[in-house]
PDB file of C-alpha atoms in Angstrom:
ATOM      1  CA  ASN A 286      79.012  78.085  18.072  1.00 67.00           C
ATOM      2  CA  ALA A 287      80.525  76.099  15.176  1.00 79.00           C
ATOM      3  CA  GLY A 288      83.607  78.295  14.568  1.00 93.00           C
ATOM      4  CA  VAL A 289      85.619  77.080  11.555  1.00 96.00           C
ATOM      5  CA  THR A 290      84.246  74.015   9.800  1.00 96.00           C
ATOM      6  CA  GLN A 291      86.213  71.955   7.286  1.00 97.00           C
ATOM      7  CA  THR A 292      84.988  69.182   5.032  1.00 96.00           C
ATOM      8  CA  PRO A 293      85.826  66.442   4.287  1.00 97.00           C
ATOM      9  CA  LYS A 294      87.895  65.152   7.221  1.00 96.00           C
ATOM     10  CA  PHE A 295      89.648  62.508   5.141  1.00 96.00           C
ATOM     11  CA  ARG A 296      90.119  61.987   1.418  1.00 96.00           C
ATOM     12  CA  ILE A 297      92.154  59.763  -0.835  1.00 97.00           C
ATOM     13  CA  LEU A 298      92.821  60.980  -4.370  1.00 96.00           C
ATOM     14  CA  LYS A 299      94.472  59.411  -7.358  1.00 97.00           C
ATOM     15  CA  ILE A 300      97.235  61.301  -9.121  1.00 97.00           C
ATOM     16  CA  GLY A 301      95.743  63.817 -11.544  1.00 96.00           C
ATOM     17  CA  GLN A 302      92.333  63.998  -9.886  1.00 97.00           C
ATOM     18  CA  SER A 303      90.912  67.286  -8.661  1.00 96.00           C
ATOM     19  CA  MET A 304      88.982  68.189  -5.558  1.00 96.00           C
ATOM     20  CA  THR A 305      87.836  71.111  -3.431  1.00 97.00           C
ATOM     21  CA  LEU A 306      88.426  71.360   0.286  1.00 98.00           C
ATOM     22  CA  GLN A 307      85.609  73.284   1.889  1.00 98.00           C
ATOM     23  CA  CYS A 308      85.995  75.794   4.708  1.00 98.00           C
ATOM     24  CA  THR A 309      83.322  77.939   6.305  1.00 97.00           C
ATOM     25  CA  GLN A 310      83.311  80.140   9.399  1.00 96.00           C
ATOM     26  CA  ASP A 311      80.416  81.665  11.302  1.00 95.00           C
ATOM     27  CA  MET A 312      82.329  84.309  13.284  1.00 91.00           C
ATOM     28  CA  ASN A 313      82.095  87.044  10.616  1.00 89.00           C
ATOM     29  CA  HIS A 314      85.877  87.152  10.373  1.00 90.00           C
ATOM     30  CA  ASN A 315      87.400  89.099   7.520  1.00 88.00           C
ATOM     31  CA  TYR A 316      90.634  87.136   7.346  1.00 90.00           C
ATOM     32  CA  MET A 317      90.850  83.518   6.286  1.00 92.00           C
ATOM     33  CA  TYR A 318      93.805  81.243   5.653  1.00 93.00           C
ATOM     34  CA  TRP A 319      94.769  77.864   4.281  1.00 96.00           C
ATOM     35  CA  TYR A 320      97.737  76.028   5.754  1.00 95.00           C
ATOM     36  CA  ARG A 321      99.244  72.635   5.071  1.00 96.00           C
ATOM     37  CA  GLN A 322     101.164  70.542   7.546  1.00 94.00           C
ATOM     38  CA  ASP A 323     103.447  67.712   6.521  1.00 93.00           C
ATOM     39  CA  PRO A 324     104.325  65.012   9.082  1.00 85.00           C
ATOM     40  CA  GLY A 325     106.570  66.298  11.879  1.00 82.00           C
ATOM     41  CA  MET A 326     106.684  69.790  10.423  1.00 86.00           C
ATOM     42  CA  GLY A 327     105.187  73.160  11.176  1.00 87.00           C
ATOM     43  CA  LEU A 328     102.366  74.763   9.217  1.00 90.00           C
ATOM     44  CA  LYS A 329     102.992  76.411   5.871  1.00 92.00           C
ATOM     45  CA  LEU A 330     100.676  79.082   4.495  1.00 92.00           C
ATOM     46  CA  ILE A 331      99.160  78.286   1.094  1.00 95.00           C
ATOM     47  CA  TYR A 332      96.759  81.179   0.462  1.00 95.00           C
ATOM     48  CA  TYR A 333      95.021  83.821   2.468  1.00 92.00           C
ATOM     49  CA  SER A 334      92.167  86.280   2.038  1.00 92.00           C
ATOM     50  CA  VAL A 335      91.481  89.641   3.652  1.00 87.00           C
ATOM     51  CA  GLY A 336      87.847  89.736   2.620  1.00 89.00           C
ATOM     52  CA  ALA A 337      85.330  88.687   0.009  1.00 92.00           C
ATOM     53  CA  GLY A 338      86.771  88.946  -3.483  1.00 94.00           C
ATOM     54  CA  ILE A 339      90.377  89.375  -2.303  1.00 93.00           C
ATOM     55  CA  THR A 340      92.932  86.566  -2.119  1.00 95.00           C
ATOM     56  CA  ASP A 341      96.704  86.375  -2.094  1.00 92.00           C
ATOM     57  CA  LYS A 342      99.455  83.778  -2.232  1.00 93.00           C
ATOM     58  CA  GLY A 343     101.233  82.480   0.804  1.00 91.00           C
ATOM     59  CA  GLU A 344     104.486  80.543   1.054  1.00 90.00           C
ATOM     60  CA  VAL A 345     103.485  77.425  -0.935  1.00 94.00           C
ATOM     61  CA  PRO A 346     100.692  78.299  -3.414  1.00 96.00           C
ATOM     62  CA  ASN A 347     101.766  76.155  -6.390  1.00 96.00           C
ATOM     63  CA  GLY A 348      99.196  73.526  -7.330  1.00 96.00           C
ATOM     64  CA  TYR A 349      96.348  75.225  -5.479  1.00 97.00           C
ATOM     65  CA  ASN A 350      93.671  77.805  -6.168  1.00 97.00           C
ATOM     66  CA  VAL A 351      91.246  79.639  -3.925  1.00 97.00           C
ATOM     67  CA  SER A 352      88.231  81.883  -4.175  1.00 95.00           C
ATOM     68  CA  ARG A 353      86.390  84.032  -1.670  1.00 96.00           C
ATOM     69  CA  SER A 354      82.911  84.910  -2.900  1.00 96.00           C
ATOM     70  CA  THR A 355      81.447  85.373   0.589  1.00 96.00           C
ATOM     71  CA  THR A 356      82.780  86.317   4.010  1.00 94.00           C
ATOM     72  CA  GLU A 357      81.916  82.867   5.337  1.00 96.00           C
ATOM     73  CA  ASP A 358      83.444  80.543   2.738  1.00 97.00           C
ATOM     74  CA  PHE A 359      87.020  80.011   1.555  1.00 98.00           C
ATOM     75  CA  PRO A 360      87.351  76.841  -0.551  1.00 98.00           C
ATOM     76  CA  LEU A 361      90.729  75.445  -1.610  1.00 98.00           C
ATOM     77  CA  ARG A 362      90.957  73.779  -5.013  1.00 97.00           C
ATOM     78  CA  LEU A 363      93.475  71.154  -6.109  1.00 96.00           C
ATOM     79  CA  GLU A 364      93.362  70.859  -9.887  1.00 89.00           C
ATOM     80  CA  LEU A 365      95.842  68.068 -10.656  1.00 94.00           C
ATOM     81  CA  ALA A 366      96.610  66.178  -7.486  1.00 95.00           C
ATOM     82  CA  ALA A 367     100.212  65.072  -6.975  1.00 96.00           C
ATOM     83  CA  PRO A 368     101.785  62.863  -4.280  1.00 95.00           C
ATOM     84  CA  SER A 369     103.614  65.953  -2.959  1.00 95.00           C
ATOM     85  CA  GLN A 370     100.229  67.340  -1.931  1.00 96.00           C
ATOM     86  CA  THR A 371      99.696  64.527   0.560  1.00 96.00           C
ATOM     87  CA  SER A 372      99.330  66.481   3.792  1.00 97.00           C
ATOM     88  CA  VAL A 373      96.943  67.696   6.454  1.00 97.00           C
ATOM     89  CA  TYR A 374      95.197  70.911   5.476  1.00 98.00           C
ATOM     90  CA  PHE A 375      93.985  73.453   7.990  1.00 97.00           C
ATOM     91  CA  CYS A 376      91.708  76.382   7.398  1.00 97.00           C
ATOM     92  CA  ALA A 377      91.771  79.301   9.824  1.00 93.00           C
ATOM     93  CA  SER A 378      90.146  82.674  10.320  1.00 92.00           C
ATOM     94  CA  SER A 379      90.939  85.764  12.338  1.00 88.00           C
ATOM     95  CA  THR A 380      89.525  89.129  13.267  1.00 77.00           C
ATOM     96  CA  SER A 381      90.718  92.501  12.022  1.00 64.00           C
ATOM     97  CA  ARG A 382      94.453  92.948  11.881  1.00 56.00           C
ATOM     98  CA  THR A 383      94.138  96.210  13.769  1.00 55.00           C
ATOM     99  CA  ALA A 384      93.545  94.312  16.985  1.00 56.00           C
ATOM    100  CA  PRO A 385      96.654  93.295  18.919  1.00 47.00           C
ATOM    101  CA  ASN A 386      95.057  90.008  19.864  1.00 51.00           C
ATOM    102  CA  GLU A 387      95.435  88.618  16.404  1.00 71.00           C
ATOM    103  CA  LYS A 388      94.080  85.214  17.264  1.00 83.00           C
ATOM    104  CA  LEU A 389      93.688  82.587  14.599  1.00 88.00           C
ATOM    105  CA  PHE A 390      90.860  80.110  14.950  1.00 91.00           C
ATOM    106  CA  PHE A 391      91.519  76.808  13.226  1.00 94.00           C
ATOM    107  CA  GLY A 392      89.332  74.109  11.804  1.00 96.00           C
ATOM    108  CA  SER A 393      89.886  70.446  12.629  1.00 95.00           C
ATOM    109  CA  GLY A 394      91.737  69.720   9.415  1.00 96.00           C
ATOM    110  CA  THR A 395      91.433  67.612   6.274  1.00 97.00           C
ATOM    111  CA  GLN A 396      93.797  64.676   5.895  1.00 96.00           C
ATOM    112  CA  LEU A 397      94.521  64.205   2.194  1.00 97.00           C
ATOM    113  CA  SER A 398      96.422  61.346   0.603  1.00 96.00           C
ATOM    114  CA  VAL A 399      97.349  61.337  -3.078  1.00 96.00           C
ATOM    115  CA  LEU A 400      98.272  57.907  -4.411  1.00 94.00           C
TER     116      LEU A 400
ATOM    117  CA  ASP B  40     109.122  88.681  11.723  1.00 64.00           C
ATOM    118  CA  ALA B  41     111.774  87.725  14.257  1.00 66.00           C
ATOM    119  CA  LYS B  42     113.027  84.149  14.325  1.00 88.00           C
ATOM    120  CA  THR B  43     112.293  81.994  17.371  1.00 93.00           C
ATOM    121  CA  THR B  44     114.189  79.049  18.847  1.00 95.00           C
ATOM    122  CA  GLN B  45     112.485  76.377  20.944  1.00 96.00           C
ATOM    123  CA  PRO B  46     113.622  73.008  22.292  1.00 97.00           C
ATOM    124  CA  THR B  47     112.422  70.112  20.175  1.00 96.00           C
ATOM    125  CA  SER B  48     110.847  68.239  23.076  1.00 97.00           C
ATOM    126  CA  MET B  49     110.310  68.368  26.828  1.00 97.00           C
ATOM    127  CA  ASP B  50     108.877  66.130  29.532  1.00 97.00           C
ATOM    128  CA  CYS B  51     106.926  67.194  32.606  1.00 96.00           C
ATOM    129  CA  ALA B  52     105.273  65.233  35.401  1.00 97.00           C
ATOM    130  CA  GLU B  53     101.514  65.491  35.723  1.00 97.00           C
ATOM    131  CA  GLY B  54     100.501  68.067  38.322  1.00 96.00           C
ATOM    132  CA  ARG B  55     103.772  69.963  38.078  1.00 96.00           C
ATOM    133  CA  ALA B  56     104.347  73.283  36.359  1.00 97.00           C
ATOM    134  CA  ALA B  57     105.486  73.005  32.756  1.00 98.00           C
ATOM    135  CA  ASN B  58     107.890  75.763  31.712  1.00 98.00           C
ATOM    136  CA  LEU B  59     108.420  76.089  27.963  1.00 98.00           C
ATOM    137  CA  PRO B  60     111.229  78.426  26.871  1.00 98.00           C
ATOM    138  CA  CYS B  61     111.494  80.430  23.691  1.00 97.00           C
ATOM    139  CA  ASN B  62     114.386  82.539  22.440  1.00 96.00           C
ATOM    140  CA  HIS B  63     113.673  85.500  20.164  1.00 94.00           C
ATOM    141  CA  SER B  64     116.849  87.571  20.387  1.00 93.00           C
ATOM    142  CA  THR B  65     116.110  89.601  17.235  1.00 91.00           C
ATOM    143  CA  ILE B  66     112.650  90.713  18.331  1.00 91.00           C
ATOM    144  CA  SER B  67     111.675  94.265  17.425  1.00 88.00           C
ATOM    145  CA  GLY B  68     110.024  96.742  19.734  1.00 87.00           C
ATOM    146  CA  ASN B  69     106.623  96.416  18.093  1.00 85.00           C
ATOM    147  CA  GLU B  70     106.559  92.624  17.856  1.00 87.00           C
ATOM    148  CA  TYR B  71     104.340  90.558  20.102  1.00 89.00           C
ATOM    149  CA  VAL B  72     105.038  87.060  21.383  1.00 93.00           C
ATOM    150  CA  TYR B  73     102.240  84.593  20.664  1.00 92.00           C
ATOM    151  CA  TRP B  74     101.847  81.044  21.922  1.00 95.00           C
ATOM    152  CA  TYR B  75      99.718  78.391  20.287  1.00 95.00           C
ATOM    153  CA  ARG B  76      99.461  74.681  20.883  1.00 97.00           C
ATOM    154  CA  GLN B  77      98.442  71.767  18.704  1.00 95.00           C
ATOM    155  CA  ILE B  78      97.051  68.653  20.259  1.00 95.00           C
ATOM    156  CA  HIS B  79      97.537  65.577  18.099  1.00 89.00           C
ATOM    157  CA  SER B  80      95.406  65.582  14.930  1.00 82.00           C
ATOM    158  CA  GLN B  81      93.744  68.897  15.782  1.00 91.00           C
ATOM    159  CA  GLY B  82      94.171  72.429  14.516  1.00 93.00           C
ATOM    160  CA  PRO B  83      96.368  74.806  16.533  1.00 94.00           C
ATOM    161  CA  GLN B  84      94.757  76.609  19.459  1.00 94.00           C
ATOM    162  CA  TYR B  85      95.586  80.107  20.695  1.00 92.00           C
ATOM    163  CA  ILE B  86      96.958  80.198  24.251  1.00 95.00           C
ATOM    164  CA  ILE B  87      98.250  83.647  25.114  1.00 94.00           C
ATOM    165  CA  HIS B  88     100.188  86.615  23.781  1.00 91.00           C
ATOM    166  CA  GLY B  89     102.166  89.546  25.187  1.00 92.00           C
ATOM    167  CA  LEU B  90     104.338  92.531  24.312  1.00 92.00           C
ATOM    168  CA  LYS B  91     106.375  93.536  27.365  1.00 91.00           C
ATOM    169  CA  ASN B  92     104.525  92.729  30.535  1.00 87.00           C
ATOM    170  CA  ASN B  93     103.859  89.314  31.940  1.00 93.00           C
ATOM    171  CA  GLU B  94     100.437  87.983  31.054  1.00 95.00           C
ATOM    172  CA  THR B  95      98.134  85.426  32.625  1.00 96.00           C
ATOM    173  CA  ASN B  96      94.866  83.904  31.520  1.00 95.00           C
ATOM    174  CA  GLU B  97      92.867  80.818  32.342  1.00 95.00           C
ATOM    175  CA  MET B  98      95.180  78.595  30.328  1.00 94.00           C
ATOM    176  CA  ALA B  99      98.688  79.785  31.082  1.00 97.00           C
ATOM    177  CA  SER B 100     101.119  82.512  32.091  1.00 98.00           C
ATOM    178  CA  LEU B 101     103.607  84.227  29.824  1.00 98.00           C
ATOM    179  CA  ILE B 102     106.827  85.592  31.275  1.00 97.00           C
ATOM    180  CA  ILE B 103     108.828  87.917  28.996  1.00 97.00           C
ATOM    181  CA  THR B 104     112.331  88.948  30.035  1.00 96.00           C
ATOM    182  CA  GLU B 105     113.048  92.622  30.494  1.00 95.00           C
ATOM    183  CA  ASP B 106     115.181  92.763  27.334  1.00 95.00           C
ATOM    184  CA  ARG B 107     112.416  90.833  25.524  1.00 95.00           C
ATOM    185  CA  LYS B 108     114.930  88.446  23.984  1.00 95.00           C
ATOM    186  CA  SER B 109     113.292  85.386  25.510  1.00 96.00           C
ATOM    187  CA  SER B 110     110.068  84.257  27.082  1.00 97.00           C
ATOM    188  CA  THR B 111     108.624  81.329  29.011  1.00 98.00           C
ATOM    189  CA  LEU B 112     105.169  79.842  28.767  1.00 98.00           C
ATOM    190  CA  ILE B 113     104.041  78.364  32.072  1.00 98.00           C
ATOM    191  CA  LEU B 114     101.306  75.784  32.451  1.00 97.00           C
ATOM    192  CA  PRO B 115     100.868  75.876  36.233  1.00 96.00           C
ATOM    193  CA  HIS B 116      99.446  72.410  36.853  1.00 94.00           C
ATOM    194  CA  ALA B 117     100.041  70.257  33.811  1.00 96.00           C
ATOM    195  CA  THR B 118      97.594  67.481  32.990  1.00 96.00           C
ATOM    196  CA  LEU B 119      97.822  64.653  30.484  1.00 97.00           C
ATOM    197  CA  ARG B 120      95.591  66.696  28.158  1.00 95.00           C
ATOM    198  CA  ASP B 121      98.337  69.312  27.929  1.00 97.00           C
ATOM    199  CA  THR B 122     100.486  66.918  25.898  1.00 97.00           C
ATOM    200  CA  ALA B 123     100.846  68.787  22.607  1.00 97.00           C
ATOM    201  CA  VAL B 124     103.205  70.704  20.344  1.00 96.00           C
ATOM    202  CA  TYR B 125     103.637  74.288  21.561  1.00 97.00           C
ATOM    203  CA  TYR B 126     104.511  77.027  19.104  1.00 96.00           C
ATOM    204  CA  CYS B 127     106.170  80.310  20.031  1.00 95.00           C
ATOM    205  CA  ILE B 128     105.619  82.966  17.348  1.00 92.00           C
ATOM    206  CA  VAL B 129     106.837  86.535  17.137  1.00 89.00           C
ATOM    207  CA  ARG B 130     104.785  88.881  15.038  1.00 84.00           C
ATOM    208  CA  VAL B 131     104.007  92.549  14.556  1.00 77.00           C
ATOM    209  CA  ALA B 132     100.409  92.981  15.626  1.00 68.00           C
ATOM    210  CA  GLY B 133      98.461  94.195  12.658  1.00 63.00           C
ATOM    211  CA  GLY B 134     101.595  93.965  10.570  1.00 60.00           C
ATOM    212  CA  GLY B 135      99.956  92.247   7.684  1.00 62.00           C
ATOM    213  CA  ALA B 136      97.153  89.900   6.801  1.00 64.00           C
ATOM    214  CA  ASP B 137      99.344  86.959   5.941  1.00 69.00           C
ATOM    215  CA  GLY B 138      98.735  85.097   9.168  1.00 74.00           C
ATOM    216  CA  LEU B 139     101.305  83.629  11.534  1.00 80.00           C
ATOM    217  CA  THR B 140     104.362  81.525  10.745  1.00 82.00           C
ATOM    218  CA  PHE B 141     104.439  78.232  12.623  1.00 86.00           C
ATOM    219  CA  GLY B 142     107.799  76.513  13.082  1.00 87.00           C
ATOM    220  CA  LYS B 143     108.288  73.011  14.472  1.00 88.00           C
ATOM    221  CA  GLY B 144     107.560  74.017  18.077  1.00 94.00           C
ATOM    222  CA  THR B 145     108.221  72.083  21.277  1.00 96.00           C
ATOM    223  CA  HIS B 146     106.637  68.686  21.786  1.00 96.00           C
ATOM    224  CA  LEU B 147     105.598  68.680  25.446  1.00 98.00           C
ATOM    225  CA  ILE B 148     104.907  65.263  26.914  1.00 98.00           C
ATOM    226  CA  ILE B 149     103.145  65.114  30.268  1.00 97.00           C
ATOM    227  CA  GLN B 150     104.079  61.965  32.140  1.00 96.00           C
ATOM    228  CA  PRO B 151     101.596  60.319  34.532  1.00 94.00           C
TER     229      PRO B 151
END
């Protein structure tokens, strides 16, 4: 069972370049999330989605865009990369919010450097 | 969501029980306590959660005080692979789709 799969694992971008971080899950989860984690810090929510066609901003959405055309996929787009976006990015998914065991399942992360 | 306070770091000898404290004095009656851990360079991993009663699973035990203002995660026989950052999170179950808020957590170091 693959769970949550993120690609690529590592990427170096030049300032102003754009890229898409891919995330796919095979658990049929409705909820998906993008987090970023700066060195020595906790995770900050960028965007989240409650189902196909529905997305919403998290704590730090500026400089990012998302789409959710299918239940499985939740790509994160950086349009004009900036050094401040150097971070590790984690995608996660979870089951229905009506369940008390609101477990998040995380991917292995994408380490992004913007130089 | 209620705020949590955890020590920045802790040490524990391999084979001993690791007890990780968490204070959540402003917790509401419908908020659960969740524990996750993050091993270096990996995504966080769910460990356990609870509301009032103590909970145990194959990974750990969760002890919640009677007034629910604090809790302790117990790893009964710590191994080197348990070295990780442990996050204590308080959250209303089903209280919204905007995920969980991860603070800085406790860096647990298991010493050989």
